[in-house]
């Protein structure tokens, strides 16, 4: 009776915690920030929905040569676009954020069920939910990341149902089979990488029968059992594969070819993105093999490592205490965590944006950590040691919780104390790559603006903050090149600003109205355009009016002395005029602020080319390529120099 009461109580606690998490998610969703990917994927989702509404006549969702978005199933994005189209909700992104919150809750639910399958304890399920909630990198993207979070939810649901299916052998229930097929279908509908769950089912099904050969003999020799199992596997494959393609227009063009083409694209994504890693700037296709493992080490809360180390320390002892099936299921959990990591490292996948692209293995890590503290608590050691270790585990949860409470909605930017925390990570690693930090300055600017007509510039595409203001125009502008565009206010995040400028405090403008901070680190800046002399000066330069341009630009540089783009423009003027003294003056002056700025190398290479010193020009361009091999403005001059030197 006591055991049954404990089960009821623990189950109630599990669902009570889930309910509490649901309430928190509902409260936070309206306060969440919109991320840059939402402004990329959501418009595409609208095109997908229109493809269905027009019976396939609107093919714009199939034409994505730059973004490759046609290769994504993105079923959840598509669902939110459908809901907003049918019900005409005013705040479309709010619907997205509630949807993201729902799938994070599902992720917690299925992760808890996996823990229960492995331990038969809902207490550990409750711990697992807490572990997931206090992973800032995961929880911080619960609202706007409608690919990685739903994919992770589908992945862990698939893991749970595979374990459940194997446990029910030799006569698994049809309900379990259909649910497993549905979980695989959903995961594939988000990203085709969900096909990996078919491999898991096959591999661990084979291992199950190797460990239990008599059950295989029973199934083969018993016709009803064999027919039932064969039928279920066929149903799982049909549902898992074909149902996952129903809301994916590109896959429906050729259901046997296009999904696998997409899988190849996803495994070796060709779009290369500049990333800050270990204090340097690299293209994502050039990042070292340990990029993702290191990110996992520096961005995972300390208490999870405590649980993980406890699990590893007690692993072999626990193996001998379990039956064959228990070992199989636990091995499956470990495999679901390790295999994707090892696989992407072996095939050298293009990874970027921290741990985001392998979010789906984090629930498995959370479960392993929960198992570790569970086993530690059950150790036959002095009670004081057991209670001290377990208490430390839960006390360490306060570190990420405190971070989350203080920094929401920018709470996903979390670095643990092993790495030196956020202070050490700033300017050494990608910080606010999703631009959540722009929500606050955007809110402040909306309060300031009133009904005045203004143009807002920003180095990301988050125009959504001003969609309800017809008097505000929004345009994308690179931070360093801001002087070339017409705008009145600028909201700029630190992402894509070179770490050299950040570390040496040479990125700030004198026109900054306010700088916004995250854990003591600058994260965004609100600029006010005091004068448009810089813009007019560059416009005069483009017209060939060098005297007027020079006058305007020098005056602007006096007002904003760290604006290297103005120095580039002045150096360009003197290059065109043949004034080498002033040319060298502004190139050197600019290099004192930003020695690695590509335009200075290109201008010097152009000067050498104009002097017919082609070999020196080529050497200067090679220096530029070492800094940035994808600097497109250098392409034309590089080809001209190669032609002069007869270089292929």
XYZ file of C-alpha atoms in Angstrom:
648
model
C 0.000 0.000 0.000
C 2.872 2.366 0.869
C 4.552 1.578 -2.458
C 1.334 2.261 -4.389
C 0.829 5.524 -2.486
C 4.394 6.567 -3.325
C 3.773 5.881 -7.015
C 0.597 7.977 -6.971
C 2.306 10.790 -5.116
C 5.350 10.829 -7.407
C 3.135 10.761 -10.506
C 1.091 13.658 -9.147
C 4.279 15.612 -8.459
C 5.468 14.962 -12.029
C 2.264 16.301 -13.550
C 2.141 19.167 -11.059
C 5.610 20.267 -12.153
C 4.568 19.996 -15.799
C 1.530 22.138 -15.008
C 3.736 24.706 -13.275
C 6.077 24.768 -16.269
C 3.054 25.245 -18.556
C 1.869 28.232 -16.494
C 5.343 29.800 -16.602
C 5.526 29.293 -20.368
C 2.112 30.899 -20.877
C 3.162 33.916 -18.792
C 6.506 34.343 -20.541
C 5.411 33.775 -24.153
C 4.065 37.338 -24.671
C 7.300 38.736 -23.232
C 9.597 36.639 -25.408
C 11.822 38.195 -28.057
C 11.480 37.488 -31.752
C 14.642 35.979 -33.220
C 16.187 36.612 -36.623
C 15.343 33.142 -37.924
C 11.657 33.775 -37.367
C 11.786 36.628 -39.857
C 13.358 34.209 -42.319
C 11.328 31.031 -41.800
C 7.896 32.475 -41.072
C 7.515 34.311 -44.419
C 8.522 31.059 -46.106
C 5.891 29.204 -44.056
C 3.284 31.625 -45.415
C 4.373 30.719 -48.941
C 4.062 27.022 -48.090
C 0.509 27.535 -46.834
C -0.311 29.475 -49.987
C 0.994 26.556 -52.071
C -1.743 24.400 -50.543
C -4.424 27.085 -50.770
C -3.694 27.650 -54.474
C -3.545 23.947 -55.262
C 0.162 24.159 -56.033
C -0.089 27.113 -58.434
C 1.960 29.451 -56.219
C 5.380 27.796 -56.447
C 7.354 30.513 -54.642
C 8.017 28.174 -51.693
C 9.924 25.873 -54.078
C 12.231 28.633 -55.293
C 14.743 29.259 -52.497
C 18.212 29.279 -54.127
C 19.831 31.419 -51.421
C 18.182 30.244 -48.198
C 17.616 26.556 -49.083
C 14.373 26.756 -47.113
C 12.594 24.370 -49.466
C 14.687 21.570 -47.955
C 13.104 22.071 -44.520
C 9.871 20.330 -43.582
C 9.294 23.030 -40.924
C 5.803 21.663 -40.181
C 5.439 23.690 -36.980
C 6.278 26.959 -38.747
C 3.744 26.009 -41.413
C 1.128 25.228 -38.765
C 1.458 28.687 -37.197
C 1.195 30.313 -40.624
C -1.981 28.308 -41.282
C -3.518 29.257 -37.919
C -2.748 32.930 -38.430
C -4.126 32.840 -41.960
C -7.388 31.168 -40.929
C -8.055 33.102 -37.728
C -6.381 36.424 -38.656
C -4.618 36.930 -35.316
C -3.194 40.410 -35.016
C 0.002 39.353 -33.257
C 1.264 36.555 -35.469
C 4.506 36.086 -33.570
C 2.633 35.611 -30.296
C 0.905 32.562 -31.802
C 4.324 31.267 -32.788
C 5.651 31.761 -29.273
C 2.725 29.954 -27.666
C 3.247 27.137 -30.148
C 6.949 26.952 -29.294
C 6.069 26.872 -25.598
C 3.694 23.959 -26.219
C 6.411 21.904 -27.909
C 8.883 22.669 -25.148
C 6.287 21.317 -22.726
C 5.961 18.201 -24.889
C 9.742 17.860 -24.812
C 9.638 17.926 -21.001
C 6.744 15.435 -20.912
C 8.348 12.807 -23.129
C 11.746 13.234 -21.478
C 10.041 12.534 -18.145
C 8.404 9.436 -19.618
C 11.786 8.139 -20.804
C 13.146 8.595 -17.272
C 10.165 6.654 -15.926
C 10.691 3.837 -18.431
C 14.296 3.481 -17.271
C 13.804 3.854 -13.505
C 10.102 3.147 -12.935
C 10.124 6.305 -10.820
C 8.153 9.468 -11.491
C 10.386 11.232 -8.976
C 13.203 10.985 -11.512
C 10.787 12.140 -14.212
C 10.207 15.278 -12.136
C 13.947 15.828 -11.752
C 14.361 15.456 -15.516
C 11.801 18.194 -16.163
C 13.629 20.527 -13.771
C 16.940 19.770 -15.475
C 15.468 20.719 -18.850
C 13.870 23.924 -17.551
C 17.141 25.049 -15.981
C 19.140 24.585 -19.180
C 19.160 28.230 -20.348
C 20.343 27.423 -23.853
C 17.327 25.145 -24.308
C 14.638 26.956 -22.322
C 15.753 30.338 -23.656
C 14.774 29.291 -27.173
C 11.509 27.600 -26.197
C 9.375 30.308 -27.794
C 10.824 31.432 -31.101
C 12.843 28.433 -32.245
C 10.178 26.393 -34.033
C 12.618 23.998 -35.638
C 15.146 22.867 -33.075
C 12.759 22.659 -30.106
C 9.960 20.727 -31.914
C 12.567 18.473 -33.547
C 14.015 17.738 -30.107
C 10.505 16.998 -28.816
C 9.842 14.594 -31.684
C 13.252 12.972 -31.268
C 12.840 12.234 -27.554
C 9.234 11.106 -28.144
C 10.613 8.657 -30.712
C 13.212 7.428 -28.196
C 10.490 6.907 -25.590
C 8.206 4.991 -27.956
C 11.024 2.794 -29.269
C 11.836 1.799 -25.681
C 8.162 1.175 -25.014
C 7.803 -0.862 -28.210
C 10.812 -3.027 -27.354
C 9.498 -3.556 -23.837
C 6.210 -4.841 -25.216
C 7.882 -7.467 -27.407
C 7.049 -10.164 -28.472
C 3.484 -8.754 -28.705
C 3.704 -4.955 -28.901
C 0.430 -3.088 -28.881
C -0.952 -1.509 -32.040
C -1.367 1.749 -30.151
C 2.364 1.858 -29.440
C 3.182 1.044 -33.073
C 0.934 3.791 -34.442
C 2.238 6.334 -31.910
C 5.820 5.434 -32.811
C 5.096 5.913 -36.507
C 3.422 9.232 -35.727
C 6.413 10.411 -33.637
C 8.814 9.567 -36.470
C 6.516 11.267 -38.987
C 6.353 14.439 -36.928
C 10.123 14.549 -36.424
C 10.716 14.095 -40.164
C 8.125 16.771 -40.899
C 10.296 19.279 -39.046
C 13.633 18.062 -40.419
C 14.277 15.000 -42.532
C 16.995 13.994 -40.069
C 14.166 12.362 -38.118
C 14.759 9.316 -40.357
C 17.463 8.419 -37.857
C 14.715 7.033 -35.606
C 14.082 4.247 -38.145
C 17.747 3.305 -37.784
C 17.472 3.308 -34.009
C 14.443 1.014 -34.112
C 16.172 -1.401 -36.482
C 19.506 -1.452 -34.649
C 18.135 -1.914 -31.150
C 15.489 -4.333 -32.407
C 18.303 -6.532 -33.712
C 20.230 -6.171 -30.430
C 17.088 -7.104 -28.512
C 16.779 -10.395 -30.379
C 20.501 -11.095 -30.080
C 20.146 -10.782 -26.320
C 16.875 -12.733 -26.353
C 17.162 -15.307 -29.177
C 14.345 -17.450 -27.787
C 11.860 -14.629 -28.321
C 12.923 -14.352 -31.964
C 12.401 -18.086 -32.355
C 8.970 -17.750 -30.747
C 7.938 -14.920 -33.079
C 9.134 -16.713 -36.222
C 7.499 -19.995 -35.252
C 4.203 -18.433 -34.139
C 2.342 -17.263 -37.224
C -0.108 -14.819 -35.555
C 2.759 -13.211 -33.653
C 4.924 -12.980 -36.791
C 2.116 -11.522 -38.908
C 1.260 -9.012 -36.193
C 4.853 -7.836 -35.804
C 5.415 -7.638 -39.580
C 2.221 -5.653 -40.025
C 3.184 -3.247 -37.278
C 6.621 -2.618 -38.759
C 5.050 -1.916 -42.160
C 2.609 0.515 -40.543
C 5.434 2.257 -38.649
C 7.407 2.700 -41.884
C 4.418 3.919 -43.910
C 3.208 6.369 -41.268
C 6.697 7.443 -40.212
C 7.897 8.186 -43.727
C 4.920 9.232 -45.839
C 2.895 11.086 -43.183
C 5.979 13.148 -42.449
C 5.927 14.497 -46.006
C 2.299 15.653 -46.129
C 3.055 19.269 -45.169
C 6.305 19.602 -47.107
C 5.749 20.798 -50.706
C 9.266 20.104 -51.967
C 9.181 16.515 -50.700
C 5.810 15.962 -52.361
C 7.329 16.794 -55.756
C 9.150 13.448 -55.575
C 8.564 11.509 -52.354
C 11.377 9.009 -52.982
C 14.088 11.402 -54.181
C 13.661 14.843 -52.674
C 13.630 13.879 -48.962
C 17.003 12.167 -49.372
C 18.332 15.103 -51.372
C 17.282 17.268 -48.440
C 19.067 14.929 -46.029
C 22.284 15.391 -47.999
C 21.862 19.182 -47.949
C 21.250 19.189 -44.191
C 24.283 17.003 -43.473
C 26.573 19.260 -45.499
C 24.910 22.651 -45.379
C 26.658 24.857 -47.938
C 25.674 28.226 -46.468
C 28.712 29.408 -44.529
C 28.211 31.902 -41.693
C 30.890 33.969 -39.947
C 31.271 32.940 -36.335
C 33.241 34.202 -33.358
C 35.021 31.257 -31.773
C 37.898 31.350 -29.290
C 38.327 35.083 -29.857
C 38.686 34.800 -33.625
C 36.337 35.174 -36.594
C 35.921 32.128 -38.840
C 33.527 30.898 -41.472
C 31.387 28.054 -40.157
C 32.751 25.715 -42.830
C 36.245 26.309 -41.400
C 35.498 25.804 -37.705
C 37.587 23.150 -35.893
C 36.166 19.676 -35.268
C 35.766 20.356 -31.541
C 33.522 23.392 -32.087
C 30.314 21.727 -30.877
C 31.877 19.671 -28.036
C 33.521 22.805 -26.664
C 30.272 24.745 -26.887
C 28.570 21.954 -24.944
C 31.252 22.154 -22.258
C 31.078 25.935 -21.827
C 27.303 26.435 -22.080
C 25.942 23.530 -20.018
C 25.070 24.289 -16.365
C 27.351 22.844 -13.695
C 24.691 20.719 -12.012
C 24.185 18.705 -15.211
C 27.858 17.786 -15.250
C 27.590 16.743 -11.597
C 24.787 14.344 -12.501
C 26.658 13.170 -15.608
C 29.873 12.450 -13.690
C 27.885 10.592 -11.045
C 26.281 8.514 -13.770
C 29.615 7.690 -15.425
C 31.242 6.883 -12.076
C 28.458 4.470 -11.154
C 27.855 3.152 -14.674
C 29.623 -0.203 -14.470
C 28.285 -0.961 -11.034
C 24.727 -0.297 -12.182
C 25.172 -2.415 -15.314
C 25.805 -5.532 -13.252
C 22.759 -4.806 -11.111
C 20.363 -4.658 -14.080
C 18.795 -7.330 -16.213
C 19.607 -7.662 -19.895
C 16.670 -5.493 -20.970
C 17.586 -2.730 -18.531
C 21.099 -2.580 -19.968
C 19.696 -2.481 -23.508
C 17.368 0.442 -22.844
C 19.971 2.444 -20.998
C 22.482 1.779 -23.764
C 19.896 3.079 -26.198
C 19.577 6.312 -24.224
C 23.360 6.806 -24.214
C 23.463 5.986 -27.923
C 20.731 8.553 -28.655
C 22.983 11.172 -27.044
C 26.375 10.165 -28.436
C 25.669 8.882 -31.929
C 24.461 12.160 -33.520
C 27.457 13.994 -32.050
C 29.975 11.437 -33.309
C 28.228 11.236 -36.681
C 28.273 14.988 -37.430
C 31.905 15.173 -36.338
C 32.883 12.277 -38.601
C 31.117 13.663 -41.676
C 32.333 17.188 -40.815
C 28.918 18.816 -40.874
C 28.644 22.599 -41.075
C 27.746 23.562 -37.494
C 27.269 27.077 -36.129
C 25.323 29.155 -33.563
C 26.599 27.284 -30.532
C 24.829 24.074 -29.510
C 21.606 24.935 -31.331
C 21.874 22.505 -34.228
C 22.220 19.515 -31.917
C 19.604 20.620 -29.387
C 17.840 17.311 -29.881
C 20.499 15.380 -27.943
C 20.205 17.636 -24.877
C 17.065 15.903 -23.501
C 19.017 12.620 -23.511
C 21.822 14.378 -21.625
C 19.281 15.728 -19.123
C 17.909 12.225 -18.532
C 21.407 10.780 -18.089
C 22.214 13.498 -15.559
C 18.964 12.777 -13.692
C 19.804 9.054 -13.621
C 23.229 9.909 -12.253
C 21.923 11.841 -9.248
C 19.259 9.168 -8.722
C 21.911 6.457 -8.505
C 24.092 8.556 -6.266
C 21.182 9.020 -3.871
C 20.623 5.261 -3.774
C 24.272 4.496 -2.961
C 24.914 2.544 0.215
C 27.068 5.193 1.801
C 26.640 7.426 4.806
C 23.285 9.213 4.572
C 25.015 12.542 5.201
C 27.134 12.047 2.056
C 24.130 11.084 -0.026
C 22.091 14.051 1.149
C 25.025 16.444 0.738
C 25.682 15.360 -2.869
C 22.015 15.464 -3.820
C 21.541 18.842 -2.126
C 24.541 20.220 -4.022
C 22.934 19.053 -7.285
C 19.763 21.016 -6.595
C 21.583 24.034 -5.159
C 23.639 24.308 -8.338
C 20.349 24.647 -10.215
C 20.051 28.073 -8.625
C 22.919 29.365 -10.795
C 21.105 29.039 -14.144
C 17.765 29.889 -12.504
C 19.183 33.176 -11.214
C 20.597 33.881 -14.672
C 17.256 33.146 -16.346
C 15.246 35.256 -13.918
C 17.563 38.251 -14.388
C 18.111 38.152 -18.134
C 14.851 37.000 -19.767
C 14.169 37.293 -22.714
C 17.903 37.139 -23.427
C 18.405 34.202 -21.063
C 19.611 31.784 -23.741
C 23.025 33.495 -23.626
C 24.521 31.405 -20.834
C 28.075 30.340 -20.117
C 28.985 28.290 -17.070
C 31.589 29.154 -14.464
C 34.037 26.580 -15.890
C 34.374 28.783 -18.957
C 34.690 31.982 -16.934
C 31.014 32.845 -17.335
C 29.417 35.390 -19.624
C 32.062 38.001 -18.880
C 34.828 35.846 -20.346
C 32.686 34.623 -23.257
C 31.761 38.106 -24.484
C 33.793 38.896 -27.628
C 35.344 35.403 -27.548
C 32.264 33.405 -28.592
C 29.032 34.103 -30.427
C 26.952 36.038 -27.934
C 23.508 37.191 -29.022
C 23.386 35.403 -32.373
C 19.567 35.464 -32.306
C 19.444 39.232 -31.546
C 17.089 38.838 -28.571
C 18.831 41.860 -27.082
C 17.193 44.177 -29.617
C 13.759 43.816 -28.040
C 14.519 46.328 -25.264
C 16.006 49.118 -27.435
C 13.181 48.627 -29.952
C 10.654 49.098 -27.145
C 12.412 52.230 -25.952
C 12.533 53.695 -29.448
C 8.818 53.037 -29.958
C 8.097 55.052 -26.801
C 10.332 57.894 -27.995
C 9.077 58.054 -31.562
C 5.475 59.022 -31.145
C 3.982 59.901 -34.526
C 7.160 61.312 -36.045
C 8.169 59.801 -39.361
C 11.527 58.104 -38.967
C 13.763 55.544 -40.645
C 15.222 52.892 -38.349
C 18.411 51.054 -39.323
C 19.544 47.756 -37.860
C 22.048 44.980 -38.534
C 19.341 42.314 -38.378
C 15.938 41.798 -39.963
C 13.707 42.299 -36.907
C 11.327 44.792 -38.504
C 8.431 43.100 -36.651
C 8.915 45.414 -33.674
C 7.740 48.335 -35.814
C 5.081 46.664 -37.978
C 2.294 48.449 -36.066
C 3.841 51.890 -36.656
C 3.060 53.212 -40.157
C 5.295 56.228 -39.522
C 8.393 54.049 -39.125
C 10.404 52.687 -42.040
C 12.872 49.906 -41.339
C 16.004 48.939 -43.244
C 18.849 46.476 -42.877
C 22.248 48.153 -42.491
C 25.630 46.683 -41.602
C 26.890 48.377 -38.446
C 30.274 49.528 -39.753
C 28.764 50.696 -43.062
C 25.913 52.614 -41.430
C 27.080 55.961 -42.850
C 26.231 54.866 -46.388
C 22.502 54.749 -45.695
C 19.732 57.174 -44.883
C 18.328 56.627 -41.392
C 17.380 58.566 -38.278
C 17.801 55.998 -35.512
C 19.872 52.856 -35.412
C 19.422 49.720 -33.326
C 22.463 47.504 -33.602
C 23.383 44.271 -31.879
C 26.998 43.280 -31.283
C 26.705 40.187 -33.453
C 28.891 40.380 -36.596
C 31.081 43.070 -34.992
C 34.676 41.859 -35.024
C 36.031 40.763 -31.622
C 39.052 43.048 -32.060
C 36.749 46.067 -32.017
C 34.797 44.695 -29.067
C 37.834 43.807 -26.965
C 39.499 47.165 -27.561
C 36.290 49.205 -27.170
C 36.673 50.674 -30.647
C 33.212 49.835 -31.911
C 31.154 52.424 -30.047
C 29.879 55.522 -31.808
C 29.688 59.000 -30.287
C 26.106 59.128 -31.585
C 25.038 56.375 -29.155
C 21.901 57.391 -27.289
C 22.050 54.365 -25.004
C 24.035 51.136 -24.688
C 22.208 48.051 -23.431
C 23.930 45.456 -21.279
C 23.601 41.752 -20.548
C 25.394 40.455 -17.442
C 27.577 43.579 -17.582
C 28.419 43.096 -21.275
C 27.278 45.458 -24.047
C 24.724 43.641 -26.168
C 23.021 46.354 -28.225
C 23.208 50.070 -28.874
C 20.629 52.687 -29.826
C 22.059 55.425 -32.075
C 20.575 58.766 -33.017
C 21.607 60.441 -36.281
C 22.736 63.885 -35.161
C 23.738 64.811 -38.686
C 23.517 63.210 -42.116
C 26.703 64.812 -43.390
C 28.312 61.362 -43.601
C 25.477 60.055 -45.773
C 25.520 63.123 -48.022
C 29.310 62.982 -48.273
C 29.277 59.388 -49.493
C 26.494 60.256 -51.934
C 28.666 63.089 -53.348
C 31.590 60.674 -53.653
C 29.480 58.288 -55.709
C 28.556 61.199 -57.985
C 32.240 62.044 -58.457
C 32.071 65.324 -56.517
C 35.256 64.752 -54.557
C 35.669 68.238 -53.049
C 32.168 68.301 -51.560
C 32.504 64.673 -50.420
C 35.842 65.330 -48.732
C 34.448 68.334 -46.862
C 31.350 66.467 -45.586
C 33.255 63.318 -44.611
C 36.026 65.086 -42.686
C 33.413 66.993 -40.706
C 31.510 63.775 -39.981
C 34.686 62.006 -38.899
C 35.406 64.774 -36.399
C 31.975 64.079 -34.856
C 32.369 60.276 -34.886
C 36.154 59.614 -34.720
C 35.930 55.803 -34.506
C 33.866 55.462 -37.676
C 36.302 53.458 -39.836
C 33.899 53.417 -42.773
C 34.367 57.167 -43.136
C 38.138 56.627 -43.218
C 37.634 54.087 -45.993
C 35.632 56.634 -47.990
C 38.232 59.355 -47.488
C 41.019 56.973 -48.511
C 38.956 56.132 -51.607
C 38.698 59.829 -52.483
C 42.457 60.326 -52.222
C 43.081 57.143 -54.224
C 40.914 58.520 -57.027
C 42.673 61.917 -56.786
C 46.153 60.366 -56.602
C 46.864 62.096 -53.284
C 49.080 59.375 -51.773
C 49.993 61.284 -48.636
C 46.393 61.643 -47.509
C 45.582 58.164 -48.816
C 48.233 56.626 -46.552
C 47.169 58.905 -43.712
C 43.586 57.620 -43.608
C 44.506 53.997 -44.272
C 46.895 54.067 -41.330
C 44.463 56.018 -39.186
C 41.792 53.428 -39.916
C 44.168 50.561 -39.189
C 44.867 52.015 -35.742
C 41.220 51.419 -34.964
C 40.587 48.225 -36.957
C 43.762 46.665 -38.414
C 41.887 43.700 -39.906
C 39.301 45.694 -41.849
C 39.112 44.272 -45.363
C 38.421 47.520 -47.317
C 41.825 48.928 -46.358
C 43.580 45.913 -47.908
C 41.465 46.199 -51.030
C 42.246 49.924 -51.392
C 45.978 49.267 -51.015
C 45.781 46.455 -53.566
C 43.966 48.801 -55.954
C 46.638 51.480 -55.468
C 49.389 48.971 -56.277
C 47.444 47.758 -59.313
C 47.066 51.344 -60.572
C 50.852 51.664 -60.271
C 51.251 48.494 -62.411
C 52.816 46.721 -59.433
C 50.703 43.631 -60.034
C 52.750 41.202 -57.962
C 52.603 43.447 -54.883
C 48.875 43.943 -55.507
C 48.407 40.167 -55.627
C 50.359 39.763 -52.366
C 48.138 42.353 -50.685
C 45.024 40.545 -51.930
C 46.392 37.285 -50.539
C 46.685 39.001 -47.149
C 43.054 40.035 -47.511
C 42.006 36.485 -48.366
C 43.775 35.207 -45.260
C 41.558 37.516 -43.217
C 38.353 36.832 -45.123
C 38.399 34.331 -47.953
C 34.807 35.211 -48.910
C 35.207 38.971 -49.246
C 33.216 39.478 -52.459
C 34.276 43.108 -53.269
C 37.818 41.804 -53.907
C 36.710 39.250 -56.498
C 36.876 41.534 -59.556
C 40.288 43.042 -58.757
C 41.704 39.628 -57.884
C 40.700 38.292 -61.287
C 42.189 41.318 -63.045
C 45.486 40.863 -61.179
C 45.547 37.161 -61.998
C 45.007 37.971 -65.657
C 47.934 40.392 -65.599
C 50.180 37.803 -63.905
C 48.789 34.937 -66.006
C 47.722 33.017 -62.883
C 44.961 30.429 -63.205
